[in-house]
Amino acid sequence: MLRTGLAAGLALPLAACTRRGNDAGPAVRVAAASPTPERTAATPAVASPTAARTPTPTPTPTATPPPPPPTPATIEFRPSPVGNGEATLLTVRATERRGQIRFLGQTVPLRQQGEILWAILGVPIDAAPGPRSAEVTLLDANGATSQRVTATVTVATLERPIDYLEVTEEVQSILTPQAAALEEQLRTKEFAAFDPAARWEKPFIRPVAGDISTQFGSGRSVNGGPVGGFHSGADIANDAGTPIVAAGPGRVAFVEAHPIRGISVIIDHGAGVKSGYHHLEAALVMPEETVEAGTLIGRMGTTGYSTGPHLHWEVTVYGVNVDPVTWTQTTFRP
Ligand SMILES: [Zn+2]
């Protein structure tokens, strides 16, 4: 299956991309080393007529050699190609120690780890297939742009099932425009800031026992209606009250009741990655608590827009929903 191949995080360094990155990224050097003597000479002479013509000391030419040009950066995506609704790890090898990347309309900072700069990028489920460029801007020690490099990664469309939901009138009545607006408002707040340091070093663990009842990214048809929207997480069904644990280490960022997602815990794992645990019967942690993979955080329920006890589990990368199950198979760290 295409999905498995991609999701398993096959390390396929796209040599073509790397090469293209180098070619397309002429080093944009900032004129930090503009010769100062010129500026001195250009200063208008404002000496008053009465001023004695004291000989101005000739400035000693302190011609500092220009800094060596930066070594061209090399860029790699893993996996590459990347499926829609999946994440990819971008690594940059460069002499610079800081930078940022612009990809699919979002600009995010690069993290440093030893000789490598890196970022996790999320591809939205509705991203069109085809090559997508990522523009990396690297900064020198003074924070000035040292070089810009463009690399390309291909977005591949993954096959997703369609989920035919039977929803009672009572549950369906939860989905009002007001509920949707409040949900959106809460989501905006929840994805307004991200902890910088990545806290996970292993694949995530499944947060609860049980089978996946609805896959991430499934198309949705409610009560025989047309297929619209997609499923933003993976559902794991079990009995009400089943213990739910954190999938990875992090900081409890939010505990709150959503009109649609119900009672929720959201954990910030750093570097743009968050996980959300929704429709809980009860949350058992408080905001700002530090959790490890396996820390008990709540109990399974059916709060919000839900047809029965299950966990709606989400993983987001800078607010972009990606398949959480892939995170149990891949570490996404350099
Ligand atoms: Zn769900």
CSV table of C-alpha atoms and ligand atoms in Angstrom, one decimal:
chain,number,residue,atom,x,y,z
A,1,MET,CA,0.0,0.0,0.0
A,2,LEU,CA,1.2,3.4,-0.9
A,3,ARG,CA,0.3,4.7,2.5
A,4,THR,CA,2.4,2.2,4.4
A,5,GLY,CA,5.4,2.9,2.2
A,6,LEU,CA,5.3,6.6,2.9
A,7,ALA,CA,4.1,6.5,6.4
A,8,ALA,CA,6.9,4.1,7.5
A,9,GLY,CA,9.3,7.0,7.0
A,10,LEU,CA,11.4,5.4,4.4
A,11,ALA,CA,14.5,7.5,4.2
A,12,LEU,CA,14.7,8.5,0.6
A,13,PRO,CA,17.0,11.4,0.4
A,14,LEU,CA,16.0,13.2,-2.8
A,15,ALA,CA,19.4,13.7,-4.4
A,16,ALA,CA,17.7,15.7,-7.1
A,17,CYS,CA,16.2,18.0,-4.6
A,18,THR,CA,19.4,18.6,-2.8
A,19,ARG,CA,21.1,19.4,-6.0
A,20,ARG,CA,18.4,21.7,-7.2
A,21,GLY,CA,18.5,23.4,-3.8
A,22,ASN,CA,22.1,24.2,-4.3
A,23,ASP,CA,21.7,25.5,-7.8
A,24,ALA,CA,18.6,27.5,-7.0
A,25,GLY,CA,20.0,29.2,-4.0
A,26,PRO,CA,22.6,31.7,-5.0
A,27,ALA,CA,24.0,33.0,-1.8
A,28,VAL,CA,22.5,36.3,-1.0
A,29,ARG,CA,25.2,38.1,0.8
A,30,VAL,CA,24.3,41.0,3.0
A,31,ALA,CA,26.5,44.1,2.4
A,32,ALA,CA,27.6,44.0,6.0
A,33,ALA,CA,31.2,44.5,4.9
A,34,SER,CA,30.6,47.7,3.0
A,35,PRO,CA,33.8,49.6,3.0
A,36,THR,CA,33.7,52.2,5.8
A,37,PRO,CA,36.4,54.5,4.3
A,38,GLU,CA,34.0,55.5,1.6
A,39,ARG,CA,31.4,56.6,4.0
A,40,THR,CA,34.0,58.8,5.8
A,41,ALA,CA,35.0,60.4,2.6
A,42,ALA,CA,31.4,61.1,1.6
A,43,THR,CA,30.7,63.0,4.8
A,44,PRO,CA,29.9,66.6,3.7
A,45,ALA,CA,32.5,69.1,4.8
A,46,VAL,CA,30.7,71.3,7.3
A,47,ALA,CA,33.7,73.0,8.5
A,48,SER,CA,33.0,76.7,9.3
A,49,PRO,CA,34.9,79.2,7.3
A,50,THR,CA,36.8,80.3,10.4
A,51,ALA,CA,37.9,76.9,11.2
A,52,ALA,CA,41.6,76.5,11.0
A,53,ARG,CA,42.8,74.1,8.4
A,54,THR,CA,44.0,71.6,10.8
A,55,PRO,CA,45.3,68.7,8.9
A,56,THR,CA,42.9,65.8,9.4
A,57,PRO,CA,44.6,62.6,10.2
A,58,THR,CA,44.4,60.2,7.3
A,59,PRO,CA,42.4,57.3,8.5
A,60,THR,CA,44.5,54.2,8.7
A,61,PRO,CA,43.0,51.8,6.2
A,62,THR,CA,41.7,49.0,8.4
A,63,ALA,CA,40.5,46.9,5.5
A,64,THR,CA,39.0,43.9,7.2
A,65,PRO,CA,38.8,41.1,4.7
A,66,PRO,CA,35.2,40.2,3.8
A,67,PRO,CA,33.9,37.1,5.5
A,68,PRO,CA,34.3,33.9,3.5
A,69,PRO,CA,31.2,33.0,1.5
A,70,PRO,CA,28.9,30.6,3.4
A,71,THR,CA,29.2,27.0,2.4
A,72,PRO,CA,26.1,26.2,0.3
A,73,ALA,CA,23.5,24.5,2.4
A,74,THR,CA,22.3,21.0,1.6
A,75,ILE,CA,18.7,20.1,2.3
A,76,GLU,CA,17.0,16.8,2.8
A,77,PHE,CA,13.4,15.7,3.4
A,78,ARG,CA,12.5,12.5,5.2
A,79,PRO,CA,10.2,11.0,4.0
A,80,SER,CA,10.3,12.3,0.4
A,81,PRO,CA,7.8,12.3,-1.3
A,82,VAL,CA,5.5,13.1,1.5
A,83,GLY,CA,1.8,12.2,1.5
A,84,ASN,CA,-1.0,14.7,2.1
A,85,GLY,CA,-1.9,14.7,5.8
A,86,GLU,CA,1.6,13.5,6.7
A,87,ALA,CA,4.7,15.2,8.2
A,88,THR,CA,8.2,15.3,6.8
A,89,LEU,CA,11.5,16.0,8.6
A,90,LEU,CA,13.5,18.7,6.9
A,91,THR,CA,17.2,18.7,7.7
A,92,VAL,CA,19.7,21.4,6.6
A,93,ARG,CA,23.4,21.0,6.7
A,94,ALA,CA,25.1,24.4,6.7
A,95,THR,CA,27.7,26.5,8.5
A,96,GLU,CA,25.0,28.8,9.8
A,97,ARG,CA,23.4,28.1,13.1
A,98,ARG,CA,20.0,29.8,12.7
A,99,GLY,CA,17.4,30.1,10.0
A,100,GLN,CA,13.8,29.6,9.0
A,101,ILE,CA,11.8,27.8,6.4
A,102,ARG,CA,8.8,28.9,4.3
A,103,PHE,CA,6.7,26.0,3.2
A,104,LEU,CA,3.0,25.8,2.0
A,105,GLY,CA,2.4,29.4,3.2
A,106,GLN,CA,3.8,29.0,6.7
A,107,THR,CA,7.2,30.3,7.9
A,108,VAL,CA,8.6,28.3,10.8
A,109,PRO,CA,12.0,28.5,12.6
A,110,LEU,CA,14.7,25.9,12.1
A,111,ARG,CA,15.9,24.1,15.3
A,112,GLN,CA,19.6,23.4,15.9
A,113,GLN,CA,21.0,20.1,16.8
A,114,GLY,CA,24.7,19.7,16.6
A,115,GLU,CA,25.8,20.5,13.0
A,116,ILE,CA,22.2,20.2,11.7
A,117,LEU,CA,19.3,22.6,11.4
A,118,TRP,CA,15.9,21.0,11.2
A,119,ALA,CA,12.1,21.4,11.3
A,120,ILE,CA,9.1,19.3,11.1
A,121,LEU,CA,6.7,20.3,8.3
A,122,GLY,CA,3.1,19.2,8.1
A,123,VAL,CA,1.3,18.8,4.7
A,124,PRO,CA,-2.4,19.6,5.0
A,125,ILE,CA,-4.8,16.8,4.0
A,126,ASP,CA,-6.2,19.0,1.2
A,127,ALA,CA,-2.8,19.8,-0.3
A,128,ALA,CA,-2.7,19.2,-4.0
A,129,PRO,CA,-0.3,16.6,-5.3
A,130,GLY,CA,2.9,17.7,-7.0
A,131,PRO,CA,6.2,19.4,-6.3
A,132,ARG,CA,6.2,22.1,-3.6
A,133,SER,CA,9.1,24.4,-2.9
A,134,ALA,CA,10.6,25.1,0.5
A,135,GLU,CA,12.6,28.2,0.9
A,136,VAL,CA,15.2,28.1,3.6
A,137,THR,CA,16.7,31.4,4.8
A,138,LEU,CA,19.9,31.0,6.8
A,139,LEU,CA,21.2,33.7,9.2
A,140,ASP,CA,24.7,34.6,10.1
A,141,ALA,CA,25.9,35.2,13.7
A,142,ASN,CA,24.6,38.8,13.5
A,143,GLY,CA,21.1,37.7,12.4
A,144,ALA,CA,21.7,38.9,8.9
A,145,THR,CA,20.6,36.8,5.9
A,146,SER,CA,23.5,34.7,4.9
A,147,GLN,CA,22.0,32.6,2.1
A,148,ARG,CA,18.6,31.5,0.8
A,149,VAL,CA,18.2,28.0,-0.6
A,150,THR,CA,15.2,26.6,-2.3
A,151,ALA,CA,14.5,22.9,-2.3
A,152,THR,CA,11.6,20.9,-3.6
A,153,VAL,CA,9.6,18.0,-2.1
A,154,THR,CA,6.8,16.2,-3.9
A,155,VAL,CA,3.4,15.9,-2.2
A,156,ALA,CA,1.8,12.5,-3.0
A,157,THR,CA,-1.9,11.9,-2.6
A,158,LEU,CA,-2.7,9.0,-0.3
A,159,GLU,CA,-5.8,6.9,-0.6
A,160,ARG,CA,-8.2,7.5,2.3
A,161,PRO,CA,-11.3,5.6,3.1
A,162,ILE,CA,-14.8,7.1,3.4
A,163,ASP,CA,-16.5,6.9,6.8
A,164,TYR,CA,-20.2,6.5,6.6
A,165,LEU,CA,-21.5,7.9,10.0
A,166,GLU,CA,-24.9,7.3,11.5
A,167,VAL,CA,-25.6,10.2,13.8
A,168,THR,CA,-28.7,10.6,16.0
A,169,GLU,CA,-30.6,13.9,15.7
A,170,GLU,CA,-29.6,14.7,19.2
A,171,VAL,CA,-25.9,14.5,18.5
A,172,GLN,CA,-26.3,16.1,15.1
A,173,SER,CA,-28.0,19.1,16.8
A,174,ILE,CA,-24.6,19.9,18.4
A,175,LEU,CA,-23.2,21.0,15.1
A,176,THR,CA,-24.6,24.5,15.0
A,177,PRO,CA,-22.8,27.5,13.4
A,178,GLN,CA,-22.3,28.9,16.8
A,179,ALA,CA,-20.6,25.7,18.0
A,180,ALA,CA,-18.4,25.7,14.9
A,181,ALA,CA,-17.4,29.3,15.5
A,182,LEU,CA,-16.6,28.7,19.2
A,183,GLU,CA,-14.6,25.6,18.3
A,184,GLU,CA,-12.6,27.6,15.7
A,185,GLN,CA,-12.0,30.3,18.3
A,186,LEU,CA,-10.6,27.8,20.7
A,187,ARG,CA,-8.4,26.2,18.0
A,188,THR,CA,-6.9,29.6,17.1
A,189,LYS,CA,-5.9,30.1,20.7
A,190,GLU,CA,-4.5,26.6,21.0
A,191,PHE,CA,-2.3,27.0,18.0
A,192,ALA,CA,-1.1,30.6,18.6
A,193,ALA,CA,2.2,29.6,20.2
A,194,PHE,CA,4.6,26.6,20.3
A,195,ASP,CA,7.2,25.5,22.8
A,196,PRO,CA,10.6,25.8,21.1
A,197,ALA,CA,12.5,22.7,22.3
A,198,ALA,CA,11.6,19.3,21.0
A,199,ARG,CA,10.9,17.0,23.9
A,200,TRP,CA,10.4,13.6,22.2
A,201,GLU,CA,13.2,11.3,21.1
A,202,LYS,CA,11.3,8.2,20.2
A,203,PRO,CA,8.2,7.4,18.2
A,204,PHE,CA,4.9,8.2,20.1
A,205,ILE,CA,3.0,5.5,21.9
A,206,ARG,CA,-0.6,4.7,21.3
A,207,PRO,CA,-2.5,6.7,24.0
A,208,VAL,CA,-5.1,4.1,24.7
A,209,ALA,CA,-5.9,0.4,24.1
A,210,GLY,CA,-8.4,-0.4,21.4
A,211,ASP,CA,-8.9,-0.6,17.6
A,212,ILE,CA,-8.8,2.3,15.3
A,213,SER,CA,-12.5,2.8,14.5
A,214,THR,CA,-12.0,5.7,12.0
A,215,GLN,CA,-8.7,6.5,10.3
A,216,PHE,CA,-7.2,9.9,10.0
A,217,GLY,CA,-8.1,11.7,6.8
A,218,SER,CA,-11.3,9.6,6.1
A,219,GLY,CA,-13.9,11.4,4.0
A,220,ARG,CA,-17.2,11.7,5.9
A,221,SER,CA,-20.7,11.1,4.9
A,222,VAL,CA,-23.2,11.7,7.7
A,223,ASN,CA,-26.6,9.8,7.6
A,224,GLY,CA,-26.2,9.0,3.9
A,225,GLY,CA,-25.4,12.6,2.9
A,226,PRO,CA,-22.6,13.7,0.5
A,227,VAL,CA,-19.0,13.2,1.4
A,228,GLY,CA,-17.6,16.4,2.8
A,229,GLY,CA,-14.7,17.3,5.1
A,230,PHE,CA,-12.2,14.9,6.5
A,231,HIS,CA,-11.5,13.3,9.8
A,232,SER,CA,-8.9,15.3,11.6
A,233,GLY,CA,-7.6,12.6,13.9
A,234,ALA,CA,-7.6,8.8,14.5
A,235,ASP,CA,-10.4,7.4,16.5
A,236,ILE,CA,-9.7,4.6,19.0
A,237,ALA,CA,-12.8,3.0,20.4
A,238,ASN,CA,-13.1,1.3,23.8
A,239,ASP,CA,-15.2,1.4,26.9
A,240,ALA,CA,-16.1,4.7,28.6
A,241,GLY,CA,-13.6,5.3,31.4
A,242,THR,CA,-10.6,3.5,29.7
A,243,PRO,CA,-7.4,5.2,30.8
A,244,ILE,CA,-5.8,7.5,28.3
A,245,VAL,CA,-2.1,8.3,28.5
A,246,ALA,CA,0.2,10.9,26.9
A,247,ALA,CA,1.6,9.7,23.5
A,248,GLY,CA,4.9,11.4,24.2
A,249,PRO,CA,6.7,13.7,26.6
A,250,GLY,CA,5.6,17.3,26.8
A,251,ARG,CA,3.8,20.1,28.6
A,252,VAL,CA,0.1,20.1,29.1
A,253,ALA,CA,-0.8,23.2,27.2
A,254,PHE,CA,-4.7,23.2,27.4
A,255,VAL,CA,-7.4,21.4,29.2
A,256,GLU,CA,-10.8,22.6,28.1
A,257,ALA,CA,-14.3,21.7,26.9
A,258,HIS,CA,-14.9,22.2,23.2
A,259,PRO,CA,-18.4,22.2,21.7
A,260,ILE,CA,-17.4,19.6,19.0
A,261,ARG,CA,-14.2,17.9,20.3
A,262,GLY,CA,-15.7,17.7,23.9
A,263,ILE,CA,-13.4,17.6,26.9
A,264,SER,CA,-9.9,17.8,25.7
A,265,VAL,CA,-6.2,17.7,26.8
A,266,ILE,CA,-3.6,19.2,24.4
A,267,ILE,CA,0.0,18.5,25.0
A,268,ASP,CA,2.8,20.6,23.5
A,269,HIS,CA,5.8,18.4,22.5
A,270,GLY,CA,7.9,21.3,21.3
A,271,ALA,CA,9.2,22.2,17.8
A,272,GLY,CA,5.6,22.9,16.5
A,273,VAL,CA,4.3,19.4,17.5
A,274,LYS,CA,1.2,19.0,19.6
A,275,SER,CA,-1.1,16.1,20.4
A,276,GLY,CA,-4.8,16.4,21.3
A,277,TYR,CA,-7.0,13.9,23.2
A,278,HIS,CA,-10.7,14.6,22.7
A,279,HIS,CA,-14.2,13.6,23.7
A,280,LEU,CA,-12.9,12.7,27.2
A,281,GLU,CA,-15.1,11.7,30.0
A,282,ALA,CA,-12.6,13.4,32.3
A,283,ALA,CA,-9.3,15.2,32.1
A,284,LEU,CA,-6.9,14.1,34.8
A,285,VAL,CA,-4.1,16.7,34.3
A,286,MET,CA,-3.9,20.5,34.7
A,287,PRO,CA,-2.3,23.0,32.3
A,288,GLU,CA,1.4,23.4,32.7
A,289,GLU,CA,2.0,19.9,34.1
A,290,THR,CA,4.9,18.1,32.5
A,291,VAL,CA,4.1,14.6,31.2
A,292,GLU,CA,6.1,11.7,29.9
A,293,ALA,CA,5.0,9.1,27.3
A,294,GLY,CA,2.6,6.9,29.3
A,295,THR,CA,1.5,9.5,31.9
A,296,LEU,CA,-2.2,9.1,32.7
A,297,ILE,CA,-4.0,12.2,31.4
A,298,GLY,CA,-7.7,11.3,31.1
A,299,ARG,CA,-10.5,8.8,30.7
A,300,MET,CA,-12.3,7.8,27.6
A,301,GLY,CA,-15.7,9.4,27.0
A,302,THR,CA,-18.2,10.6,24.5
A,303,THR,CA,-18.4,14.4,25.2
A,304,GLY,CA,-19.0,16.8,22.3
A,305,TYR,CA,-19.9,15.6,18.8
A,306,SER,CA,-19.5,11.9,19.3
A,307,THR,CA,-21.6,8.8,18.7
A,308,GLY,CA,-20.1,6.6,21.4
A,309,PRO,CA,-17.1,6.2,23.7
A,310,HIS,CA,-13.9,6.7,21.8
A,311,LEU,CA,-10.7,8.8,21.8
A,312,HIS,CA,-10.3,11.2,19.0
A,313,TRP,CA,-6.6,11.6,18.8
A,314,GLU,CA,-4.9,14.3,16.9
A,315,VAL,CA,-1.3,15.2,16.1
A,316,THR,CA,-0.6,18.7,14.7
A,317,VAL,CA,2.5,20.3,13.2
A,318,TYR,CA,2.3,24.0,13.6
A,319,GLY,CA,-1.5,23.6,13.6
A,320,VAL,CA,-1.6,21.3,10.6
A,321,ASN,CA,-3.4,18.0,11.3
A,322,VAL,CA,-1.4,15.0,10.3
A,323,ASP,CA,-1.9,11.2,10.8
A,324,PRO,CA,-1.1,10.4,14.4
A,325,VAL,CA,-0.6,6.7,13.7
A,326,THR,CA,2.5,7.6,11.6
A,327,TRP,CA,4.0,9.2,14.7
A,328,THR,CA,3.9,5.8,16.4
A,329,GLN,CA,6.2,4.4,13.6
A,330,THR,CA,8.5,7.3,12.9
A,331,THR,CA,10.5,9.5,15.3
A,332,PHE,CA,10.7,12.6,13.1
A,333,ARG,CA,14.0,13.7,14.7
A,334,PRO,CA,17.4,14.2,13.1
B,1,ZN,ZN,-12.7,11.4,15.5
